[in-house]
């Protein structure tokens, strides 16, 4: 999926466009991909070229998140982790380690459902339960939410905002979860980073340290890609957490 960059500043929202009468296929597309800025308001990336946010989804993963934390610490870089509530409940020590290292922790729902298909009550339950779990574990308030699959049905983003959380999407992603080569993942993301930087935008990068189908899923390629990107871009770019843009 080609990254699309917001043209309206940090906040990209075209609520009015929802009335344009999209065909059913268009609706499904728009509801799932952050590049399609049709519904609601979500944070993607501001017009601050040279800034990179590394964001990691679907953890905590006891097999890979600790190695990622070591790598980030070695380079003195802070990142943003969108955690699943169910995994956080099972790995509270690891969640505390993430926060203690200075990273930002966000809400990625409890069980990673497609919220485009969920009732409002279910959405609220997924978000509330996760926020309460993360806050109970860390003592830090949860201010950011990333919808599973980037699903951006208006109700989902609305409920997140009502709960005081900012929905966060991204502008640089590849299929890191299904690749076997960290170099390939880094090469694809690097091309997007360079292009977005040239266009005068900050880059909001998604990688996966976990997986919603299994808590200890193998993530060596994604973790290798993160290290390659850190080494490549640290001399020229500034790594930030998403709260720097809110
Ligand atoms: Zn996810």
Coordinates of C-alpha atoms in Angstrom, one line a residue, residues 51-202:
X51 CA 11.5 13.4 12.2
X52 CA 10.8 9.7 12.4
X53 CA 8.5 7.9 14.8
X54 CA 9.2 4.2 15.1
X55 CA 6.0 2.5 16.2
X56 CA 5.6 -1.1 17.1
X57 CA 2.3 -2.9 17.1
X58 CA 0.8 -6.1 18.5
X59 CA 3.1 -6.7 21.5
X60 CA 4.3 -7.1 24.1
X61 CA 6.0 -10.2 22.9
X62 CA 8.2 -11.8 25.5
X63 CA 10.4 -13.4 22.8
X64 CA 11.2 -10.3 20.9
X65 CA 10.3 -7.1 22.7
X66 CA 13.1 -7.4 25.2
X67 CA 15.7 -7.6 22.4
X68 CA 14.1 -4.6 20.8
X69 CA 14.3 -2.6 24.0
X70 CA 18.0 -3.5 24.2
X71 CA 18.6 -2.3 20.7
X72 CA 16.7 1.0 21.2
X73 CA 18.6 1.6 24.5
X74 CA 21.9 1.0 22.9
X75 CA 21.1 3.8 20.4
X76 CA 19.3 6.0 22.9
X77 CA 16.1 6.0 20.9
X78 CA 12.6 6.2 22.2
X79 CA 9.7 4.6 20.3
X80 CA 6.0 4.1 20.6
X81 CA 4.4 0.7 21.4
X82 CA 0.8 0.0 20.6
X83 CA 0.0 -2.9 22.9
X84 CA -2.7 -5.5 23.1
X85 CA -4.5 -5.5 26.4
X86 CA -4.7 -9.3 26.6
X87 CA -0.9 -9.6 26.1
X88 CA -0.2 -6.8 28.5
X89 CA -2.2 -8.6 31.2
X90 CA 0.0 -11.7 30.7
X91 CA 3.3 -9.7 30.6
X92 CA 3.0 -6.9 33.1
X93 CA 6.8 -6.8 33.9
X94 CA 7.6 -6.3 30.2
X95 CA 5.1 -3.5 29.9
X96 CA 6.7 -1.8 32.9
X97 CA 10.1 -2.2 31.3
X98 CA 8.9 -0.5 28.1
X99 CA 7.6 2.5 30.1
X100 CA 10.6 2.6 32.4
X101 CA 12.9 2.9 29.3
X102 CA 11.0 6.1 28.3
X103 CA 8.9 4.7 25.5
X104 CA 5.3 5.7 24.9
X105 CA 2.7 3.0 25.3
X106 CA -0.6 3.2 23.4
X107 CA -3.8 1.2 23.2
X108 CA -4.2 -1.3 20.3
X109 CA -7.4 -2.9 21.7
X110 CA -7.7 -6.0 23.9
X111 CA -7.9 -8.8 21.3
X112 CA -7.3 -7.2 17.9
X113 CA -10.7 -7.5 16.4
X114 CA -11.7 -5.7 13.2
X115 CA -13.5 -2.8 14.9
X116 CA -15.0 -1.8 11.5
X117 CA -17.3 -4.8 12.1
X118 CA -17.9 -4.3 15.8
X119 CA -20.8 -2.7 17.8
X120 CA -20.2 0.5 19.7
X121 CA -20.5 -1.4 22.9
X122 CA -17.8 -3.9 21.8
X123 CA -15.5 -1.1 20.7
X124 CA -15.9 0.7 24.0
X125 CA -15.2 -2.5 25.9
X126 CA -12.1 -3.3 23.9
X127 CA -10.6 0.2 24.4
X128 CA -11.7 0.6 28.0
X129 CA -10.4 -2.7 29.2
X130 CA -7.1 -2.2 27.5
X131 CA -6.6 1.3 28.8
X132 CA -7.5 0.2 32.4
X133 CA -5.1 -2.7 32.2
X134 CA -2.2 -0.6 30.8
X135 CA -2.8 2.2 33.4
X136 CA -3.0 -0.3 36.2
X137 CA 0.3 -1.9 35.2
X138 CA 2.2 1.3 34.5
X139 CA 0.5 4.1 36.4
X140 CA 0.8 6.2 33.3
X141 CA -2.3 7.5 31.5
X142 CA -2.9 6.1 28.0
X143 CA -3.4 8.9 25.5
X144 CA -3.0 7.2 22.1
X145 CA -4.9 4.5 20.3
X146 CA -4.2 2.7 17.1
X147 CA -7.1 0.8 15.6
X148 CA -6.3 -2.8 14.6
X149 CA -5.8 -3.1 10.9
X150 CA -5.9 0.7 10.6
X151 CA -9.7 0.3 10.6
X152 CA -11.1 3.8 10.8
X153 CA -14.9 3.6 10.9
X154 CA -16.1 6.9 12.3
X155 CA -17.5 5.3 15.5
X156 CA -14.2 3.8 16.4
X157 CA -12.3 7.0 16.2
X158 CA -15.1 8.9 17.9
X159 CA -15.2 6.6 20.8
X160 CA -11.4 6.8 21.2
X161 CA -11.6 10.6 21.2
X162 CA -14.5 10.5 23.7
X163 CA -12.3 8.5 26.0
X164 CA -9.5 11.1 25.7
X165 CA -7.3 9.1 23.4
X166 CA -5.9 10.4 20.1
X167 CA -6.2 7.9 17.2
X168 CA -2.9 7.4 15.5
X169 CA -2.4 5.9 12.0
X170 CA 0.9 5.8 10.0
X171 CA 2.4 6.8 6.7
X172 CA 5.1 4.1 6.2
X173 CA 4.4 0.4 6.4
X174 CA 5.2 -2.7 4.6
X175 CA 4.3 -6.4 5.1
X176 CA 7.0 -6.9 7.7
X177 CA 4.9 -9.5 9.5
X178 CA 5.1 -11.9 6.6
X179 CA 8.7 -11.2 5.3
X180 CA 11.7 -13.3 6.0
X181 CA 14.4 -10.7 5.3
X182 CA 15.1 -7.8 7.6
X183 CA 17.1 -6.2 4.8
X184 CA 14.1 -6.3 2.4
X185 CA 11.8 -4.8 5.0
X186 CA 14.3 -2.0 5.7
X187 CA 14.9 -1.4 2.0
X188 CA 11.1 -0.9 1.4
X189 CA 10.6 1.3 4.4
X190 CA 13.8 3.3 3.6
X191 CA 12.4 4.1 0.2
X192 CA 9.2 5.4 1.8
X193 CA 11.1 7.3 4.5
X194 CA 13.3 9.0 1.8
X195 CA 10.3 9.9 -0.3
X196 CA 8.2 11.3 2.6
X197 CA 11.1 13.2 3.9
X198 CA 11.7 14.8 0.5
X199 CA 8.1 15.8 0.5
X200 CA 8.5 17.7 3.7
X201 CA 6.8 15.4 6.1
X202 CA 7.7 13.5 9.3

